[in-house]
Amino acid sequence: MSPLGGSPKEVLAVAESQWIFTENELLRTPSILDGLTPEKEHENRSKGVNFIFQVGIMLRLPQVTLATASVLLHRFYVRHSMVDKPDRPGFHYYSMAATCIFLATKIEEDCRKMRELVIACVRVAQKDPHKLVDEQDKEYWRWKDNILHSEDVLLEALCFDLTLEPPYNILSEYLTRFGESHNRPLRNSAWAFINDSCMTILCLMFSSRQVAASALYAAAKHSRTNIPDDDQGRPWWDAVAVDLKTIKRACNFLASVYENAHVKNGRDVSIHERTPEDGDESTAKTRARAAEEHVINGSDGVEESRKRTRSPSEAHEQTVTNGHNADGDDDFASNGDEKRRLTANGHVSTNGDGSRLNVPDVPASSQGAGDTVENISEEGEVES
């Protein structure tokens, strides 16, 4: 049957499958073939996504729009290199990140004025959130010309495939389906998992539905929540048609990112517990089997449904990590019932309920030691 004759979810799945690659294939991207190490390429991708988040916060863009822009950036570098060569220049991750924001605001129909976008980009690039930028400034026109020029290159690299389904929307669908939308620890942990995944190439290895299911799995383990089987006695991952082994593989990939993050003072922090990738349901620890869902109240014989190992009031406010970011600092600071969380690159993400948090100036950790933000030349290219 033709994809055009299927349901919207089937059409999205077919379109997204064209952008799913194996780990070996992602070791042969144009940047790596041009001499960049895989570690350095992943670091540059993370810097580009961090740039997207910082600009997005200044423009008050929704998290979904920022996630869309990060996916566009990762997909672009599957087709193009960020390394300069004698016969052709490379595409710098800051300039392409700005272009991805510009395109993502159109895709998600959350547009901002070009002037506002350019000013935000200049301020983030210069690490000065209060810098005065006007249309008489050379930097203003360099960034504007570069964004407009790079948009055509970006669209061509994407083959004009702008069909995206952000994991946040799917996660919300899962939480509502399983009656866990008010489980704050579960919701916040899953939301933080997706935030951190934007910094990595997880979107090039797994579909959005698989990422959302992996976020729910990791959050359920961390918050010690058991999700009951459906009416047919199927575990929740079968109910959403996602393979358990795939879920565990995605969780372990992000765990490896946490483990390889730089830690202050040389402290060895175990950020995430790894899970055997064997598909064994006994290691899942997130399923409340149908036979275990009901317990008998001995006083009056009334059956009570048991959905989780402990009540939300007993569960602590937790995130996917164990309370340390990549720099060894606390991941979140408490302010009443609200939490704010730092990703592995120092970015402050949103609450699980979608509300946005104020973020300080661009962290110095977003760039390597001695790494300055490059300027864009008159011709629209990036100069070191």
Tab-separated table of C-alpha atoms in Angstrom:
chain	number	residue	atom	x	y	z
A	1	MET	CA	0.000	0.000	0.000
A	2	SER	CA	1.320	3.431	-0.866
A	3	PRO	CA	2.388	5.605	2.096
A	4	LEU	CA	0.086	8.314	0.788
A	5	GLY	CA	-2.856	5.993	1.353
A	6	GLY	CA	-1.940	5.205	4.972
A	7	SER	CA	-2.705	6.955	8.230
A	8	PRO	CA	-0.841	10.164	9.169
A	9	LYS	CA	1.324	8.184	11.601
A	10	GLU	CA	2.294	5.740	8.856
A	11	VAL	CA	3.190	8.581	6.493
A	12	LEU	CA	5.356	10.202	9.198
A	13	ALA	CA	7.037	6.876	9.960
A	14	VAL	CA	7.933	6.305	6.299
A	15	ALA	CA	9.262	9.854	5.896
A	16	GLU	CA	11.312	9.618	9.090
A	17	SER	CA	12.778	6.220	8.208
A	18	GLN	CA	14.800	7.887	5.436
A	19	TRP	CA	16.789	9.727	8.114
A	20	ILE	CA	17.567	6.760	10.383
A	21	PHE	CA	21.129	5.441	10.198
A	22	THR	CA	23.273	2.826	11.906
A	23	GLU	CA	26.187	3.738	14.177
A	24	ASN	CA	28.659	2.581	11.527
A	25	GLU	CA	27.023	4.793	8.899
A	26	LEU	CA	27.248	7.786	11.238
A	27	LEU	CA	30.999	7.190	11.475
A	28	ARG	CA	31.249	8.076	7.777
A	29	THR	CA	29.654	11.516	7.755
A	30	PRO	CA	31.239	14.157	5.468
A	31	SER	CA	32.915	15.905	8.414
A	32	ILE	CA	34.544	12.693	9.646
A	33	LEU	CA	35.639	11.759	6.119
A	34	ASP	CA	37.246	15.206	5.899
A	35	GLY	CA	39.461	14.415	8.888
A	36	LEU	CA	37.364	15.419	11.904
A	37	THR	CA	37.302	12.871	14.716
A	38	PRO	CA	33.890	11.472	15.722
A	39	GLU	CA	34.303	12.952	19.191
A	40	LYS	CA	35.045	16.417	17.802
A	41	GLU	CA	32.149	16.201	15.359
A	42	HIS	CA	29.734	15.288	18.150
A	43	GLU	CA	31.121	18.138	20.257
A	44	ASN	CA	30.568	20.622	17.424
A	45	ARG	CA	27.031	19.326	16.929
A	46	SER	CA	26.374	19.864	20.639
A	47	LYS	CA	27.729	23.406	20.425
A	48	GLY	CA	25.400	24.109	17.510
A	49	VAL	CA	22.377	22.764	19.419
A	50	ASN	CA	23.385	24.747	22.500
A	51	PHE	CA	23.482	27.847	20.294
A	52	ILE	CA	19.950	26.997	19.115
A	53	PHE	CA	18.703	26.687	22.685
A	54	GLN	CA	20.293	29.952	23.836
A	55	VAL	CA	18.894	31.913	20.889
A	56	GLY	CA	15.529	30.208	21.308
A	57	ILE	CA	15.309	31.200	24.953
A	58	MET	CA	16.027	34.825	24.055
A	59	LEU	CA	13.239	34.672	21.459
A	60	ARG	CA	10.905	32.770	23.846
A	61	LEU	CA	10.457	29.947	21.372
A	62	PRO	CA	8.660	26.757	22.461
A	63	GLN	CA	10.720	23.669	23.212
A	64	VAL	CA	9.129	21.865	20.270
A	65	THR	CA	10.469	24.489	17.862
A	66	LEU	CA	13.955	24.224	19.332
A	67	ALA	CA	13.853	20.422	19.072
A	68	THR	CA	12.817	20.718	15.428
A	69	ALA	CA	15.735	23.061	14.745
A	70	SER	CA	18.174	20.636	16.404
A	71	VAL	CA	16.912	17.748	14.242
A	72	LEU	CA	17.377	19.873	11.114
A	73	LEU	CA	20.950	20.657	12.180
A	74	HIS	CA	21.813	16.995	12.770
A	75	ARG	CA	20.305	15.971	9.444
A	76	PHE	CA	22.161	18.719	7.587
A	77	TYR	CA	25.558	17.455	8.728
A	78	VAL	CA	24.747	13.999	7.391
A	79	ARG	CA	24.980	15.570	3.924
A	80	HIS	CA	27.500	18.392	4.400
A	81	SER	CA	30.814	18.919	6.143
A	82	MET	CA	31.783	21.501	8.737
A	83	VAL	CA	35.469	21.245	7.720
A	84	ASP	CA	37.052	23.836	5.423
A	85	LYS	CA	38.809	22.463	2.363
A	86	PRO	CA	40.962	24.230	-0.258
A	87	ASP	CA	38.344	23.664	-2.953
A	88	ARG	CA	35.296	24.539	-0.834
A	89	PRO	CA	34.494	26.073	2.546
A	90	GLY	CA	32.821	24.131	5.335
A	91	PHE	CA	29.526	25.041	6.974
A	92	HIS	CA	30.060	26.371	10.465
A	93	TYR	CA	27.747	25.005	13.130
A	94	TYR	CA	26.818	28.449	14.502
A	95	SER	CA	25.748	29.881	11.167
A	96	MET	CA	23.817	26.718	10.269
A	97	ALA	CA	22.224	26.649	13.732
A	98	ALA	CA	20.854	30.144	13.133
A	99	THR	CA	19.488	29.034	9.759
A	100	CYS	CA	17.875	25.971	11.332
A	101	ILE	CA	16.071	28.194	13.846
A	102	PHE	CA	14.829	30.388	11.009
A	103	LEU	CA	13.444	27.367	9.138
A	104	ALA	CA	12.063	25.657	12.262
A	105	THR	CA	9.988	28.709	13.187
A	106	LYS	CA	8.322	28.433	9.783
A	107	ILE	CA	7.751	24.670	10.089
A	108	GLU	CA	6.176	24.965	13.548
A	109	GLU	CA	4.343	28.180	12.554
A	110	ASP	CA	5.915	30.116	15.404
A	111	CYS	CA	7.669	32.782	13.382
A	112	ARG	CA	9.776	35.629	14.685
A	113	LYS	CA	10.857	38.768	12.862
A	114	MET	CA	14.146	38.450	11.038
A	115	ARG	CA	15.465	41.460	12.921
A	116	GLU	CA	14.754	39.791	16.294
A	117	LEU	CA	16.427	36.560	15.193
A	118	VAL	CA	19.550	38.290	13.912
A	119	ILE	CA	19.944	40.405	17.048
A	120	ALA	CA	19.591	37.324	19.254
A	121	CYS	CA	22.190	35.458	17.188
A	122	VAL	CA	24.677	38.326	17.447
A	123	ARG	CA	24.185	38.589	21.203
A	124	VAL	CA	24.641	34.864	21.783
A	125	ALA	CA	27.655	34.675	19.452
A	126	GLN	CA	29.298	37.624	21.186
A	127	LYS	CA	28.349	36.287	24.643
A	128	ASP	CA	26.756	39.621	25.465
A	129	PRO	CA	22.973	39.334	26.058
A	130	HIS	CA	22.668	43.124	26.398
A	131	LYS	CA	24.708	44.108	23.353
A	132	LEU	CA	23.186	46.940	21.338
A	133	VAL	CA	22.682	45.776	17.763
A	134	ASP	CA	21.026	47.815	15.018
A	135	GLU	CA	20.723	47.685	11.255
A	136	GLN	CA	23.785	49.905	10.874
A	137	ASP	CA	26.000	47.261	12.466
A	138	LYS	CA	28.155	45.156	10.122
A	139	GLU	CA	27.587	42.061	12.261
A	140	TYR	CA	23.851	42.471	11.793
A	141	TRP	CA	24.097	42.306	7.991
A	142	ARG	CA	26.663	39.489	8.019
A	143	TRP	CA	24.360	37.269	10.064
A	144	LYS	CA	21.264	38.231	8.096
A	145	ASP	CA	22.862	37.604	4.705
A	146	ASN	CA	24.307	34.319	5.915
A	147	ILE	CA	20.919	33.061	7.191
A	148	LEU	CA	19.140	33.943	3.959
A	149	HIS	CA	21.884	32.408	1.833
A	150	SER	CA	22.148	29.226	3.921
A	151	GLU	CA	18.406	28.588	3.934
A	152	ASP	CA	18.482	27.375	0.318
A	153	VAL	CA	21.468	25.140	1.065
A	154	LEU	CA	19.681	23.697	4.102
A	155	LEU	CA	16.485	22.982	2.191
A	156	GLU	CA	18.415	21.305	-0.604
A	157	ALA	CA	20.328	19.132	1.882
A	158	LEU	CA	17.051	18.102	3.513
A	159	CYS	CA	15.546	17.340	0.089
A	160	PHE	CA	12.724	19.669	1.171
A	161	ASP	CA	11.608	16.963	3.602
A	162	LEU	CA	10.124	19.019	6.430
A	163	THR	CA	7.884	16.312	7.890
A	164	LEU	CA	8.794	16.098	11.567
A	165	GLU	CA	7.073	14.695	14.643
A	166	PRO	CA	8.725	16.016	17.845
A	167	PRO	CA	9.142	13.426	20.641
A	168	TYR	CA	7.587	15.847	23.148
A	169	ASN	CA	4.145	15.522	21.568
A	170	ILE	CA	4.414	11.732	21.472
A	171	LEU	CA	5.549	11.610	25.092
A	172	SER	CA	2.525	13.667	26.122
A	173	GLU	CA	0.332	11.215	24.207
A	174	TYR	CA	1.900	8.253	26.043
A	175	LEU	CA	1.520	9.852	29.482
A	176	THR	CA	-2.143	10.593	28.830
A	177	ARG	CA	-2.777	7.124	27.437
A	178	PHE	CA	-1.356	5.389	30.519
A	179	GLY	CA	-2.929	7.813	33.004
A	180	GLU	CA	0.419	9.187	34.152
A	181	SER	CA	0.090	12.789	32.983
A	182	HIS	CA	-0.063	14.007	36.610
A	183	ASN	CA	2.898	11.923	37.763
A	184	ARG	CA	5.335	14.792	38.168
A	185	PRO	CA	8.576	12.820	38.770
A	186	LEU	CA	7.885	10.594	35.767
A	187	ARG	CA	6.925	13.486	33.509
A	188	ASN	CA	9.893	15.690	34.427
A	189	SER	CA	12.414	12.875	34.068
A	190	ALA	CA	11.094	11.886	30.645
A	191	TRP	CA	11.089	15.517	29.508
A	192	ALA	CA	14.700	15.933	30.643
A	193	PHE	CA	15.714	12.771	28.746
A	194	ILE	CA	14.390	14.235	25.484
A	195	ASN	CA	16.054	17.591	26.211
A	196	ASP	CA	19.422	15.881	26.582
A	197	SER	CA	18.872	13.714	23.511
A	198	CYS	CA	18.690	16.858	21.353
A	199	MET	CA	22.396	17.398	22.031
A	200	THR	CA	23.243	13.999	20.569
A	201	ILE	CA	22.719	12.108	17.309
A	202	LEU	CA	19.945	10.010	18.889
A	203	CYS	CA	17.457	11.501	16.397
A	204	LEU	CA	19.546	9.994	13.558
A	205	MET	CA	19.506	6.509	15.094
A	206	PHE	CA	15.943	6.182	16.396
A	207	SER	CA	12.531	7.443	15.335
A	208	SER	CA	10.640	10.028	17.364
A	209	ARG	CA	8.302	7.375	18.752
A	210	GLN	CA	11.256	5.261	19.839
A	211	VAL	CA	12.902	8.271	21.514
A	212	ALA	CA	9.674	9.108	23.355
A	213	ALA	CA	9.257	5.470	24.468
A	214	SER	CA	12.886	5.385	25.635
A	215	ALA	CA	12.354	8.580	27.605
A	216	LEU	CA	9.298	7.054	29.281
A	217	TYR	CA	11.208	3.841	30.050
A	218	ALA	CA	14.219	5.653	31.572
A	219	ALA	CA	11.955	7.970	33.567
A	220	ALA	CA	9.827	5.075	34.854
A	221	LYS	CA	12.934	3.271	36.105
A	222	HIS	CA	14.337	6.405	37.703
A	223	SER	CA	11.093	7.419	39.422
A	224	ARG	CA	10.302	3.773	40.277
A	225	THR	CA	6.999	3.860	38.461
A	226	ASN	CA	5.331	0.707	37.150
A	227	ILE	CA	3.044	1.199	34.180
A	228	PRO	CA	0.178	-1.339	34.061
A	229	ASP	CA	-0.545	-3.665	31.145
A	230	ASP	CA	-3.303	-2.726	28.735
A	231	ASP	CA	-6.718	-4.406	28.506
A	232	GLN	CA	-5.223	-7.196	26.372
A	233	GLY	CA	-2.516	-7.968	28.904
A	234	ARG	CA	0.274	-6.483	26.804
A	235	PRO	CA	3.148	-4.556	28.408
A	236	TRP	CA	3.121	-0.835	27.723
A	237	TRP	CA	5.947	-0.951	25.141
A	238	ASP	CA	4.012	-3.478	23.069
A	239	ALA	CA	0.921	-1.298	23.378
A	240	VAL	CA	2.803	1.575	21.707
A	241	ALA	CA	4.437	-0.793	19.172
A	242	VAL	CA	8.051	-0.162	20.205
A	243	ASP	CA	10.503	-3.013	20.689
A	244	LEU	CA	11.916	-3.313	24.223
A	245	LYS	CA	15.410	-4.063	22.946
A	246	THR	CA	15.363	-0.863	20.890
A	247	ILE	CA	14.274	1.114	23.948
A	248	LYS	CA	17.150	-0.264	26.020
A	249	ARG	CA	19.654	0.459	23.243
A	250	ALA	CA	18.549	4.107	23.076
A	251	CYS	CA	18.788	4.456	26.863
A	252	ASN	CA	22.277	2.952	26.903
A	253	PHE	CA	23.416	5.266	24.100
A	254	LEU	CA	22.463	8.330	26.123
A	255	ALA	CA	24.019	6.745	29.225
A	256	SER	CA	27.316	6.549	27.326
A	257	VAL	CA	27.035	10.257	26.550
A	258	TYR	CA	26.617	11.023	30.246
A	259	GLU	CA	29.559	8.801	31.154
A	260	ASN	CA	31.870	10.469	28.625
A	261	ALA	CA	30.948	13.983	29.757
A	262	HIS	CA	33.713	16.014	31.376
A	263	VAL	CA	33.524	16.075	35.169
A	264	LYS	CA	35.048	18.687	37.471
A	265	ASN	CA	37.814	17.657	39.871
A	266	GLY	CA	38.052	14.258	38.211
A	267	ARG	CA	35.055	12.878	40.061
A	268	ASP	CA	33.683	9.657	38.590
A	269	VAL	CA	29.915	10.078	38.598
A	270	SER	CA	27.644	7.224	37.566
A	271	ILE	CA	24.910	9.231	35.924
A	272	HIS	CA	22.721	6.546	34.469
A	273	GLU	CA	22.290	2.841	35.089
A	274	ARG	CA	22.847	0.721	32.027
A	275	THR	CA	20.331	-1.940	31.003
A	276	PRO	CA	21.102	-5.280	29.300
A	277	GLU	CA	20.088	-5.017	25.646
A	278	ASP	CA	18.600	-8.506	25.495
A	279	GLY	CA	14.899	-7.715	25.372
A	280	ASP	CA	14.359	-9.629	28.612
A	281	GLU	CA	11.222	-8.273	30.244
A	282	SER	CA	12.476	-9.258	33.704
A	283	THR	CA	15.058	-6.445	33.523
A	284	ALA	CA	12.545	-3.826	32.416
A	285	LYS	CA	11.297	-2.952	35.939
A	286	THR	CA	8.723	-0.570	34.472
A	287	ARG	CA	5.856	-3.000	33.945
A	288	ALA	CA	3.012	-3.755	36.325
A	289	ARG	CA	1.720	-7.099	35.083
A	290	ALA	CA	-1.989	-7.659	34.813
A	291	ALA	CA	-1.866	-10.226	37.647
A	292	GLU	CA	-0.178	-7.671	39.890
A	293	GLU	CA	-2.418	-4.725	39.125
A	294	HIS	CA	-5.012	-5.565	41.757
A	295	VAL	CA	-4.457	-6.111	45.452
A	296	ILE	CA	-7.149	-7.094	47.918
A	297	ASN	CA	-7.923	-4.780	50.785
A	298	GLY	CA	-8.223	-7.187	53.728
A	299	SER	CA	-10.610	-4.990	55.711
A	300	ASP	CA	-13.497	-4.848	53.258
A	301	GLY	CA	-12.398	-6.998	50.333
A	302	VAL	CA	-12.353	-4.047	47.938
A	303	GLU	CA	-9.941	-4.368	45.025
A	304	GLU	CA	-7.606	-1.448	44.590
A	305	SER	CA	-5.687	-0.770	41.412
A	306	ARG	CA	-1.919	-0.561	41.875
A	307	LYS	CA	-0.142	1.351	39.149
A	308	ARG	CA	3.200	2.114	40.743
A	309	THR	CA	5.513	0.832	43.396
A	310	ARG	CA	5.117	3.997	45.413
A	311	SER	CA	2.779	6.946	45.353
A	312	PRO	CA	3.725	10.277	43.747
A	313	SER	CA	3.820	11.887	47.202
A	314	GLU	CA	6.487	9.385	48.249
A	315	ALA	CA	8.503	9.716	45.064
A	316	HIS	CA	11.217	12.340	45.071
A	317	GLU	CA	11.470	14.949	42.351
A	318	GLN	CA	14.110	13.373	40.137
A	319	THR	CA	15.517	13.680	36.644
A	320	VAL	CA	17.091	11.140	34.306
A	321	THR	CA	20.492	11.881	35.834
A	322	ASN	CA	21.457	11.362	39.452
A	323	GLY	CA	21.758	15.038	40.289
A	324	HIS	CA	25.016	16.072	38.614
A	325	ASN	CA	25.586	17.761	35.321
A	326	ALA	CA	28.593	17.412	33.071
A	327	ASP	CA	30.549	19.876	35.189
A	328	GLY	CA	29.817	18.092	38.438
A	329	ASP	CA	27.381	20.734	39.683
A	330	ASP	CA	23.877	20.042	40.925
A	331	ASP	CA	21.489	19.345	38.068
A	332	PHE	CA	18.579	21.247	39.508
A	333	ALA	CA	17.826	23.921	42.056
A	334	SER	CA	14.660	23.823	44.107
A	335	ASN	CA	12.319	26.777	44.272
A	336	GLY	CA	9.135	25.654	45.946
A	337	ASP	CA	7.700	22.844	43.841
A	338	GLU	CA	9.384	24.003	40.664
A	339	LYS	CA	12.626	22.526	39.389
A	340	ARG	CA	15.142	23.686	36.878
A	341	ARG	CA	17.536	21.275	35.244
A	342	LEU	CA	20.886	21.549	33.529
A	343	THR	CA	21.697	19.389	30.550
A	344	ALA	CA	25.056	17.814	29.927
A	345	ASN	CA	26.206	20.982	28.134
A	346	GLY	CA	25.118	23.426	30.822
A	347	HIS	CA	21.810	24.375	29.188
A	348	VAL	CA	18.903	25.073	31.467
A	349	SER	CA	15.882	23.209	30.145
A	350	THR	CA	12.202	23.616	30.797
A	351	ASN	CA	9.958	22.067	33.381
A	352	GLY	CA	8.093	18.902	32.484
A	353	ASP	CA	4.849	20.834	32.258
A	354	GLY	CA	6.218	22.886	29.375
A	355	SER	CA	6.829	26.121	31.298
A	356	ARG	CA	10.051	27.891	30.427
A	357	LEU	CA	12.795	28.838	32.819
A	358	ASN	CA	14.993	31.906	32.789
A	359	VAL	CA	18.495	31.122	31.622
A	360	PRO	CA	21.644	33.042	32.482
A	361	ASP	CA	24.139	34.230	29.954
A	362	VAL	CA	25.644	31.818	27.460
A	363	PRO	CA	27.847	29.457	29.513
A	364	ALA	CA	31.523	29.485	28.777
A	365	SER	CA	31.433	25.703	28.799
A	366	SER	CA	29.522	25.748	25.517
A	367	GLN	CA	32.879	26.227	23.832
A	368	GLY	CA	36.251	24.684	24.341
A	369	ALA	CA	39.051	26.418	26.177
A	370	GLY	CA	40.276	29.323	24.128
A	371	ASP	CA	37.580	28.740	21.522
A	372	THR	CA	36.167	32.083	20.394
A	373	VAL	CA	33.010	32.610	18.428
A	374	GLU	CA	33.855	32.962	14.784
A	375	ASN	CA	32.797	35.953	12.713
A	376	ILE	CA	30.990	35.722	9.424
A	377	SER	CA	32.762	37.284	6.473
A	378	GLU	CA	31.275	39.724	4.031
A	379	GLU	CA	30.632	36.837	1.627
A	380	GLY	CA	28.525	35.014	4.216
A	381	GLU	CA	31.209	32.463	5.218
A	382	VAL	CA	32.519	31.920	8.734
A	383	GLU	CA	35.989	33.096	9.629
A	384	SER	CA	37.974	31.752	12.568
